[in-house]
Amino acid sequence: MKKALVCGAGGFIGGHLVNRLKSEGYWVRGVDLKNNEYGNMNADEFILGDLRDPIIAGQVCKDMNEVYQLAADMGGAGYIFTGDNDADVMHNSAMCNLNVLHASKNENVEKIFYSSSACMYPEYNQLDPDNPKCAEGSAYPAAPDSEYGWEKLFSERLYLSYSRNHGIPVRIARFHNIFGPQGTWTGGKEKAPAAFCRKVAEATDGTSIEVWGDGKQTRSFLYIDECLDGIRNLMKSDFQGPVNIGSEEMIAINDFAEMVIKISGKNLSINNIPGPEGVRGRNSDNELIYSKLNWKPSQPLIDGMNKTYKWVNEQVHTLVNA
Ligand code: NAD
């Protein structure tokens, strides 16, 4: 039986990845600073531990065939674009990456997956909301718009260096806005899909929800199950990456908020207010992943949002009724 370590198993994607690996027959160890808030705790062994500590990183990497490094200090625009958390974001995530990668090398891990982000792409290619460029080859000259993006870029290079110098097989994905049930939906670290679902679920008919910026900024969003398919395809392949794992269904943020309002069946309007926005436009470019792995997402955004709204709505009303 293959053994896998999921770093960040207390988080959104990590919690789901544990389930996926279990369903494929893996023995899974999870590690995180915290338990999974939504009870997504199906690892065979779960270790509460801080990966900024090299001793913990060494312990959890022991006897693992594969390591999935998803632990990071991150959040939505309200966390990573205000500037207030830059030192923590860079220090904490870089420490996790340095320690986990080094421990994986020392413990002879057979393959390691690293979760980078579309936030590492240069801002100058994402100024036009109707025509953003996020092909993998457009990463340099580097100019991410956040320290979160710079840390991801540094860590991509770190993983590639270990691959070159120490022969450790790495797989690197650049995620584009992953969403779905059992993710952060309140508290300041939530991202746009969950935040819109929460705002709409909390709103009463005839009122409005707040949306940051003019609402014309564009993004694409990938449902969690599709992300897991992408991760597993990449891990099974010989292709090292970095490669985008995202959707090409680009949507303006106000249209996205309208989609959530429509799903809810409520009569709500949108109030655009100043707030942290990130780049003007961003969309996944899936040409490379399709050519290398013959993979692309299969579901429209609305399908994933129906499931996500249902889940966030339940959380909101459970909290209200508690
Ligand atoms: P998440 O915040 O839900 O999960 C990250 C987990 O890492 C958290 O549970 C956190 O407690 C844990 N962690 C942080 N510091 C740690 C430490 N020192 N030791 C142990 N655990 C620690 O985020 P997510 O959405 O599941 O994202 C997973 C990965 O994917 C992250 O690396 C993130 O940067 C990347 N990513 C996510 C998205 C997205 O849209 N969700 C997009 C691009 C990249």
GROMACS .gro file of C-alpha atoms and ligand atoms in nm:
model
  366
    1MET     CA    1   0.000   0.000   0.000
    2LYS     CA    2   0.136   0.342  -0.098
    3LYS     CA    3   0.175   0.599   0.178
    4ALA     CA    4   0.111   0.968   0.127
    5LEU     CA    5   0.159   1.275   0.346
    6VAL     CA    6  -0.082   1.566   0.301
    7CYS     CA    7   0.060   1.890   0.448
    8GLY     CA    8  -0.223   2.133   0.520
    9ALA     CA    9  -0.475   1.850   0.572
   10GLY     CA   10  -0.669   2.072   0.812
   11GLY     CA   11  -0.737   2.312   0.526
   12PHE     CA   12  -0.981   2.318   0.237
   13ILE     CA   13  -0.798   2.145  -0.050
   14GLY     CA   14  -0.589   1.927   0.184
   15GLY     CA   15  -0.900   1.789   0.358
   16HIS     CA   16  -1.053   1.692   0.025
   17LEU     CA   17  -0.724   1.551  -0.104
   18VAL     CA   18  -0.702   1.316   0.195
   19ASN     CA   19  -1.042   1.172   0.098
   20ARG     CA   20  -0.938   1.133  -0.265
   21LEU     CA   21  -0.616   0.953  -0.178
   22LYS     CA   22  -0.800   0.727   0.067
   23SER     CA   23  -1.056   0.640  -0.202
   24GLU     CA   24  -0.766   0.540  -0.429
   25GLY     CA   25  -0.631   0.299  -0.167
   26TYR     CA   26  -0.352   0.507  -0.013
   27TRP     CA   27  -0.257   0.503   0.353
   28VAL     CA   28  -0.265   0.876   0.438
   29ARG     CA   29  -0.097   1.086   0.706
   30GLY     CA   30  -0.221   1.443   0.747
   31VAL     CA   31  -0.043   1.729   0.920
   32ASP     CA   32  -0.165   2.078   1.003
   33LEU     CA   33  -0.155   2.347   1.268
   34LYS     CA   34  -0.524   2.285   1.325
   35ASN     CA   35  -0.788   2.018   1.289
   36ASN     CA   36  -1.014   2.049   0.986
   37GLU     CA   37  -1.285   2.296   1.086
   38TYR     CA   38  -1.553   2.113   0.893
   39GLY     CA   39  -1.480   1.765   1.023
   40ASN     CA   40  -1.306   1.655   0.704
   41MET     CA   41  -1.067   1.437   0.906
   42ASN     CA   42  -1.035   1.101   0.732
   43ALA     CA   43  -0.659   1.055   0.735
   44ASP     CA   44  -0.530   0.728   0.882
   45GLU     CA   45  -0.307   0.938   1.104
   46PHE     CA   46  -0.344   1.311   1.172
   47ILE     CA   47  -0.063   1.504   1.335
   48LEU     CA   48  -0.119   1.846   1.486
   49GLY     CA   49   0.213   2.007   1.409
   50ASP     CA   50   0.386   2.319   1.286
   51LEU     CA   51   0.580   2.269   0.963
   52ARG     CA   52   0.787   2.579   1.035
   53ASP     CA   53   0.967   2.345   1.276
   54PRO     CA   54   1.220   2.131   1.082
   55ILE     CA   55   1.198   1.852   1.341
   56ILE     CA   56   0.822   1.815   1.285
   57ALA     CA   57   0.875   1.825   0.908
   58GLY     CA   58   1.135   1.547   0.940
   59GLN     CA   59   0.905   1.333   1.153
   60VAL     CA   60   0.601   1.358   0.925
   61CYS     CA   61   0.797   1.282   0.606
   62LYS     CA   62   0.931   0.951   0.744
   63ASP     CA   63   0.827   0.639   0.547
   64MET     CA   64   0.620   0.832   0.290
   65ASN     CA   65   0.615   0.743  -0.078
   66GLU     CA   66   0.453   1.071  -0.179
   67VAL     CA   67   0.424   1.415  -0.020
   68TYR     CA   68   0.159   1.675  -0.110
   69GLN     CA   69   0.270   2.017   0.018
   70LEU     CA   70  -0.037   2.240   0.052
   71ALA     CA   71   0.038   2.407   0.386
   72ALA     CA   72   0.054   2.784   0.346
   73ASP     CA   73  -0.042   3.100   0.527
   74MET     CA   74  -0.302   3.225   0.284
   75GLY     CA   75  -0.650   3.363   0.237
   76GLY     CA   76  -0.865   3.562  -0.003
   77ALA     CA   77  -0.813   3.921  -0.119
   78GLY     CA   78  -0.902   4.053   0.228
   79TYR     CA   79  -0.601   3.868   0.368
   80ILE     CA   80  -0.330   3.870   0.100
   81PHE     CA   81  -0.386   4.202  -0.081
   82THR     CA   82  -0.413   4.447   0.209
   83GLY     CA   83  -0.040   4.432   0.289
   84ASP     CA   84  -0.108   4.382   0.660
   85ASN     CA   85  -0.012   4.012   0.657
   86ASP     CA   86   0.282   4.021   0.415
   87ALA     CA   87   0.554   3.929   0.664
   88ASP     CA   88   0.355   3.633   0.799
   89VAL     CA   89   0.255   3.514   0.454
   90MET     CA   90   0.614   3.515   0.326
   91HIS     CA   91   0.785   3.386   0.639
   92ASN     CA   92   0.538   3.114   0.733
   93SER     CA   93   0.485   2.970   0.387
   94ALA     CA   94   0.853   2.982   0.293
   95MET     CA   95   0.945   2.803   0.619
   96CYS     CA   96   0.693   2.526   0.546
   97ASN     CA   97   0.829   2.482   0.194
   98LEU     CA   98   1.196   2.486   0.297
   99ASN     CA   99   1.140   2.232   0.573
  100VAL     CA  100   0.906   1.993   0.393
  101LEU     CA  101   1.117   1.980   0.079
  102HIS     CA  102   1.442   1.927   0.269
  103ALA     CA  103   1.285   1.657   0.487
  104SER     CA  104   1.141   1.487   0.176
  105LYS     CA  105   1.489   1.471   0.029
  106ASN     CA  106   1.640   1.336   0.352
  107GLU     CA  107   1.366   1.073   0.386
  108ASN     CA  108   1.395   0.967   0.017
  109VAL     CA  109   1.035   1.053  -0.068
  110GLU     CA  110   0.963   0.923  -0.419
  111LYS     CA  111   0.760   1.219  -0.545
  112ILE     CA  112   0.650   1.555  -0.406
  113PHE     CA  113   0.362   1.779  -0.515
  114TYR     CA  114   0.376   2.155  -0.462
  115SER     CA  115   0.073   2.383  -0.478
  116SER     CA  116   0.172   2.713  -0.636
  117SER     CA  117  -0.078   2.978  -0.740
  118ALA     CA  118  -0.186   3.190  -1.037
  119CYS     CA  119  -0.094   3.484  -0.811
  120MET     CA  120   0.267   3.438  -0.925
  121TYR     CA  121   0.187   3.564  -1.278
  122PRO     CA  122   0.303   3.918  -1.361
  123GLU     CA  123   0.055   4.196  -1.302
  124TYR     CA  124   0.144   4.364  -1.637
  125ASN     CA  125  -0.020   4.075  -1.825
  126GLN     CA  126  -0.340   4.104  -1.622
  127LEU     CA  127  -0.436   4.469  -1.665
  128ASP     CA  128  -0.700   4.411  -1.934
  129PRO     CA  129  -0.998   4.232  -1.774
  130ASP     CA  130  -1.110   4.095  -2.112
  131ASN     CA  131  -0.774   3.959  -2.218
  132PRO     CA  132  -0.550   3.841  -1.931
  133LYS     CA  133  -0.247   3.627  -2.017
  134CYS     CA  134  -0.164   3.340  -1.786
  135ALA     CA  135   0.016   3.090  -2.005
  136GLU     CA  136   0.290   2.914  -1.807
  137GLY     CA  137   0.563   3.065  -2.025
  138SER     CA  138   0.452   3.421  -1.942
  139ALA     CA  139   0.577   3.404  -1.581
  140TYR     CA  140   0.896   3.604  -1.650
  141PRO     CA  141   1.004   3.883  -1.621
  142ALA     CA  142   0.845   3.829  -1.282
  143ALA     CA  143   0.613   4.095  -1.137
  144PRO     CA  144   0.345   3.939  -0.913
  145ASP     CA  145   0.111   4.194  -0.752
  146SER     CA  146   0.139   4.046  -0.400
  147GLU     CA  147   0.401   3.909  -0.163
  148TYR     CA  148   0.193   3.590  -0.160
  149GLY     CA  149   0.269   3.558  -0.533
  150TRP     CA  150   0.639   3.629  -0.482
  151GLU     CA  151   0.664   3.357  -0.218
  152LYS     CA  152   0.496   3.110  -0.455
  153LEU     CA  153   0.744   3.201  -0.726
  154PHE     CA  154   1.040   3.160  -0.489
  155SER     CA  155   0.909   2.822  -0.377
  156GLU     CA  156   0.849   2.699  -0.732
  157ARG     CA  157   1.216   2.773  -0.797
  158LEU     CA  158   1.314   2.604  -0.472
  159TYR     CA  159   1.134   2.281  -0.575
  160LEU     CA  160   1.286   2.295  -0.923
  161SER     CA  161   1.633   2.344  -0.770
  162TYR     CA  162   1.592   2.035  -0.551
  163SER     CA  163   1.481   1.843  -0.855
  164ARG     CA  164   1.789   1.952  -1.053
  165ASN     CA  165   2.048   1.920  -0.777
  166HIS     CA  166   1.914   1.629  -0.572
  167GLY     CA  167   1.711   1.436  -0.830
  168ILE     CA  168   1.392   1.451  -0.624
  169PRO     CA  169   1.089   1.423  -0.857
  170VAL     CA  170   0.863   1.727  -0.809
  171ARG     CA  171   0.526   1.815  -0.959
  172ILE     CA  172   0.420   2.178  -0.950
  173ALA     CA  173   0.069   2.311  -1.014
  174ARG     CA  174  -0.046   2.673  -1.030
  175PHE     CA  175  -0.400   2.668  -0.892
  176HIS     CA  176  -0.653   2.924  -1.014
  177ASN     CA  177  -0.922   3.000  -0.750
  178ILE     CA  178  -1.034   2.663  -0.621
  179PHE     CA  179  -1.374   2.656  -0.452
  180GLY     CA  180  -1.631   2.420  -0.309
  181PRO     CA  181  -1.792   2.297   0.014
  182GLN     CA  182  -1.589   2.258   0.334
  183GLY     CA  183  -1.372   2.563   0.274
  184THR     CA  184  -1.325   2.885   0.471
  185TRP     CA  185  -1.644   3.091   0.432
  186THR     CA  186  -1.611   3.348   0.712
  187GLY     CA  187  -1.352   3.509   0.940
  188GLY     CA  188  -1.147   3.715   0.691
  189LYS     CA  189  -0.956   3.442   0.501
  190GLU     CA  190  -1.250   3.340   0.278
  191LYS     CA  191  -1.224   3.383  -0.099
  192ALA     CA  192  -1.479   3.532  -0.339
  193PRO     CA  193  -1.697   3.222  -0.411
  194ALA     CA  194  -1.753   3.141  -0.042
  195ALA     CA  195  -1.773   3.511   0.055
  196PHE     CA  196  -2.046   3.578  -0.203
  197CYS     CA  197  -2.237   3.268  -0.093
  198ARG     CA  198  -2.220   3.384   0.270
  199LYS     CA  199  -2.326   3.742   0.191
  200VAL     CA  200  -2.619   3.621  -0.016
  201ALA     CA  201  -2.721   3.357   0.241
  202GLU     CA  202  -2.720   3.622   0.516
  203ALA     CA  203  -2.906   3.889   0.314
  204THR     CA  204  -3.278   3.946   0.332
  205ASP     CA  205  -3.495   4.013   0.026
  206GLY     CA  206  -3.490   4.370  -0.102
  207THR     CA  207  -3.142   4.450   0.037
  208SER     CA  208  -2.800   4.450  -0.131
  209ILE     CA  209  -2.467   4.269  -0.098
  210GLU     CA  210  -2.130   4.443  -0.107
  211VAL     CA  211  -1.881   4.358  -0.382
  212TRP     CA  212  -1.527   4.499  -0.377
  213GLY     CA  213  -1.422   4.710  -0.677
  214ASP     CA  214  -1.630   4.807  -0.979
  215GLY     CA  215  -1.724   4.444  -1.043
  216LYS     CA  216  -1.578   4.446  -1.393
  217GLN     CA  217  -1.261   4.266  -1.284
  218THR     CA  218  -1.257   3.909  -1.417
  219ARG     CA  219  -1.160   3.568  -1.275
  220SER     CA  220  -1.214   3.199  -1.334
  221PHE     CA  221  -1.297   2.944  -1.064
  222LEU     CA  222  -1.237   2.570  -1.048
  223TYR     CA  223  -1.451   2.327  -0.850
  224ILE     CA  224  -1.261   2.123  -0.591
  225ASP     CA  225  -1.331   1.780  -0.747
  226GLU     CA  226  -1.183   1.898  -1.076
  227CYS     CA  227  -0.878   2.033  -0.893
  228LEU     CA  228  -0.824   1.690  -0.732
  229ASP     CA  229  -0.846   1.526  -1.076
  230GLY     CA  230  -0.582   1.768  -1.200
  231ILE     CA  231  -0.350   1.701  -0.904
  232ARG     CA  232  -0.376   1.326  -0.937
  233ASN     CA  233  -0.325   1.335  -1.315
  234LEU     CA  234  -0.016   1.548  -1.270
  235MET     CA  235   0.125   1.319  -0.999
  236LYS     CA  236   0.074   1.010  -1.215
  237SER     CA  237   0.240   1.173  -1.516
  238ASP     CA  238   0.605   1.232  -1.606
  239PHE     CA  239   0.542   1.603  -1.648
  240GLN     CA  240   0.707   1.818  -1.383
  241GLY     CA  241   0.528   2.147  -1.446
  242PRO     CA  242   0.476   2.419  -1.339
  243VAL     CA  243   0.134   2.388  -1.497
  244ASN     CA  244  -0.197   2.569  -1.454
  245ILE     CA  245  -0.481   2.382  -1.285
  246GLY     CA  246  -0.781   2.603  -1.340
  247SER     CA  247  -1.091   2.675  -1.544
  248GLU     CA  248  -1.106   2.884  -1.862
  249GLU     CA  249  -1.465   2.994  -1.789
  250MET     CA  250  -1.384   3.358  -1.717
  251ILE     CA  251  -1.651   3.574  -1.554
  252ALA     CA  252  -1.675   3.937  -1.437
  253ILE     CA  253  -1.706   3.958  -1.059
  254ASN     CA  254  -2.045   4.133  -1.066
  255ASP     CA  255  -2.178   3.863  -1.301
  256PHE     CA  256  -2.043   3.605  -1.060
  257ALA     CA  257  -2.225   3.773  -0.769
  258GLU     CA  258  -2.541   3.781  -0.985
  259MET     CA  259  -2.501   3.407  -1.043
  260VAL     CA  260  -2.503   3.344  -0.667
  261ILE     CA  261  -2.805   3.571  -0.618
  262LYS     CA  262  -2.991   3.380  -0.890
  263ILE     CA  263  -2.904   3.044  -0.730
  264SER     CA  264  -3.047   3.170  -0.398
  265GLY     CA  265  -3.375   3.282  -0.559
  266LYS     CA  266  -3.357   3.604  -0.354
  267ASN     CA  267  -3.428   3.957  -0.473
  268LEU     CA  268  -3.096   4.132  -0.404
  269SER     CA  269  -2.892   4.407  -0.567
  270ILE     CA  270  -2.516   4.462  -0.579
  271ASN     CA  271  -2.340   4.750  -0.404
  272ASN     CA  272  -1.987   4.801  -0.542
  273ILE     CA  273  -1.757   4.946  -0.278
  274PRO     CA  274  -1.380   5.012  -0.262
  275GLY     CA  275  -1.182   4.713  -0.135
  276PRO     CA  276  -0.881   4.490  -0.205
  277GLU     CA  277  -0.922   4.351  -0.557
  278GLY     CA  278  -0.598   4.205  -0.693
  279VAL     CA  279  -0.533   4.212  -1.067
  280ARG     CA  280  -0.793   4.344  -1.316
  281GLY     CA  281  -0.827   4.020  -1.504
  282ARG     CA  282  -0.721   3.657  -1.464
  283ASN     CA  283  -0.810   3.339  -1.644
  284SER     CA  284  -0.649   2.997  -1.658
  285ASP     CA  285  -0.476   2.901  -1.981
  286ASN     CA  286  -0.517   2.524  -2.016
  287GLU     CA  287  -0.330   2.463  -2.339
  288LEU     CA  288  -0.023   2.316  -2.169
  289ILE     CA  289  -0.205   2.086  -1.926
  290TYR     CA  290  -0.428   1.962  -2.206
  291SER     CA  291  -0.134   1.889  -2.433
  292LYS     CA  292   0.073   1.717  -2.160
  293LEU     CA  293  -0.196   1.538  -1.958
  294ASN     CA  294  -0.495   1.538  -2.193
  295TRP     CA  295  -0.693   1.690  -1.907
  296LYS     CA  296  -0.933   1.982  -1.884
  297PRO     CA  297  -1.219   2.063  -1.647
  298SER     CA  298  -1.555   1.914  -1.737
  299GLN     CA  299  -1.817   2.103  -1.532
  300PRO     CA  300  -1.955   2.452  -1.582
  301LEU     CA  301  -1.907   2.702  -1.299
  302ILE     CA  302  -2.277   2.708  -1.216
  303ASP     CA  303  -2.277   2.337  -1.120
  304GLY     CA  304  -2.005   2.383  -0.859
  305MET     CA  305  -2.164   2.704  -0.733
  306ASN     CA  306  -2.500   2.531  -0.681
  307LYS     CA  307  -2.328   2.279  -0.451
  308THR     CA  308  -2.120   2.546  -0.277
  309TYR     CA  309  -2.412   2.781  -0.212
  310LYS     CA  310  -2.613   2.494  -0.065
  311TRP     CA  311  -2.329   2.411   0.175
  312VAL     CA  312  -2.249   2.771   0.280
  313ASN     CA  313  -2.620   2.844   0.326
  314GLU     CA  314  -2.641   2.547   0.566
  315GLN     CA  315  -2.340   2.677   0.762
  316VAL     CA  316  -2.489   3.026   0.790
  317HIS     CA  317  -2.824   2.899   0.913
  318THR     CA  318  -2.673   2.643   1.149
  319LEU     CA  319  -2.477   2.928   1.307
  320VAL     CA  320  -2.784   3.155   1.323
  321ASN     CA  321  -2.996   2.880   1.483
  322ALA     CA  322  -2.724   2.765   1.726
  323NAD     P1  323  -0.624   2.658   0.344
  323NAD     O1  324  -0.585   2.784   0.413
  323NAD     O2  325  -0.763   2.607   0.364
  323NAD     O3  326  -0.523   2.541   0.381
  323NAD     C1  327  -0.388   2.563   0.414
  323NAD     C2  328  -0.360   2.491   0.544
  323NAD     O4  329  -0.222   2.505   0.576
  323NAD     C3  330  -0.438   2.548   0.663
  323NAD     O5  331  -0.522   2.449   0.720
  323NAD     C4  332  -0.330   2.595   0.759
  323NAD     O6  333  -0.362   2.575   0.896
  323NAD     C5  334  -0.213   2.506   0.716
  323NAD     N1  335  -0.088   2.564   0.762
  323NAD     C6  336  -0.047   2.693   0.752
  323NAD     N2  337   0.071   2.709   0.812
  323NAD     C7  338   0.106   2.588   0.861
  323NAD     C8  339   0.218   2.542   0.935
  323NAD     N3  340   0.317   2.625   0.972
  323NAD     N4  341   0.223   2.411   0.969
  323NAD     C9  342   0.122   2.326   0.935
  323NAD     N5  343   0.013   2.365   0.865
  323NAD    C10  344   0.007   2.495   0.829
  323NAD     O7  345  -0.594   2.682   0.190
  323NAD     P2  346  -0.636   2.595   0.061
  323NAD     O8  347  -0.735   2.676  -0.014
  323NAD     O9  348  -0.668   2.456   0.101
  323NAD    O10  349  -0.499   2.599  -0.020
  323NAD    C11  350  -0.404   2.493  -0.017
  323NAD    C12  351  -0.282   2.533  -0.097
  323NAD    O11  352  -0.319   2.568  -0.231
  323NAD    C13  353  -0.207   2.655  -0.041
  323NAD    O12  354  -0.071   2.636  -0.058
  323NAD    C14  355  -0.254   2.768  -0.128
  323NAD    O13  356  -0.162   2.873  -0.133
  323NAD    C15  357  -0.271   2.697  -0.262
  323NAD     N6  358  -0.365   2.767  -0.349
  323NAD    C16  359  -0.498   2.765  -0.319
  323NAD    C17  360  -0.588   2.832  -0.401
  323NAD    C18  361  -0.736   2.834  -0.374
  323NAD    O14  362  -0.810   2.894  -0.453
  323NAD     N7  363  -0.785   2.774  -0.267
  323NAD    C19  364  -0.540   2.900  -0.515
  323NAD    C20  365  -0.405   2.900  -0.541
  323NAD    C21  366  -0.317   2.830  -0.460
   0.00000   0.00000   0.00000
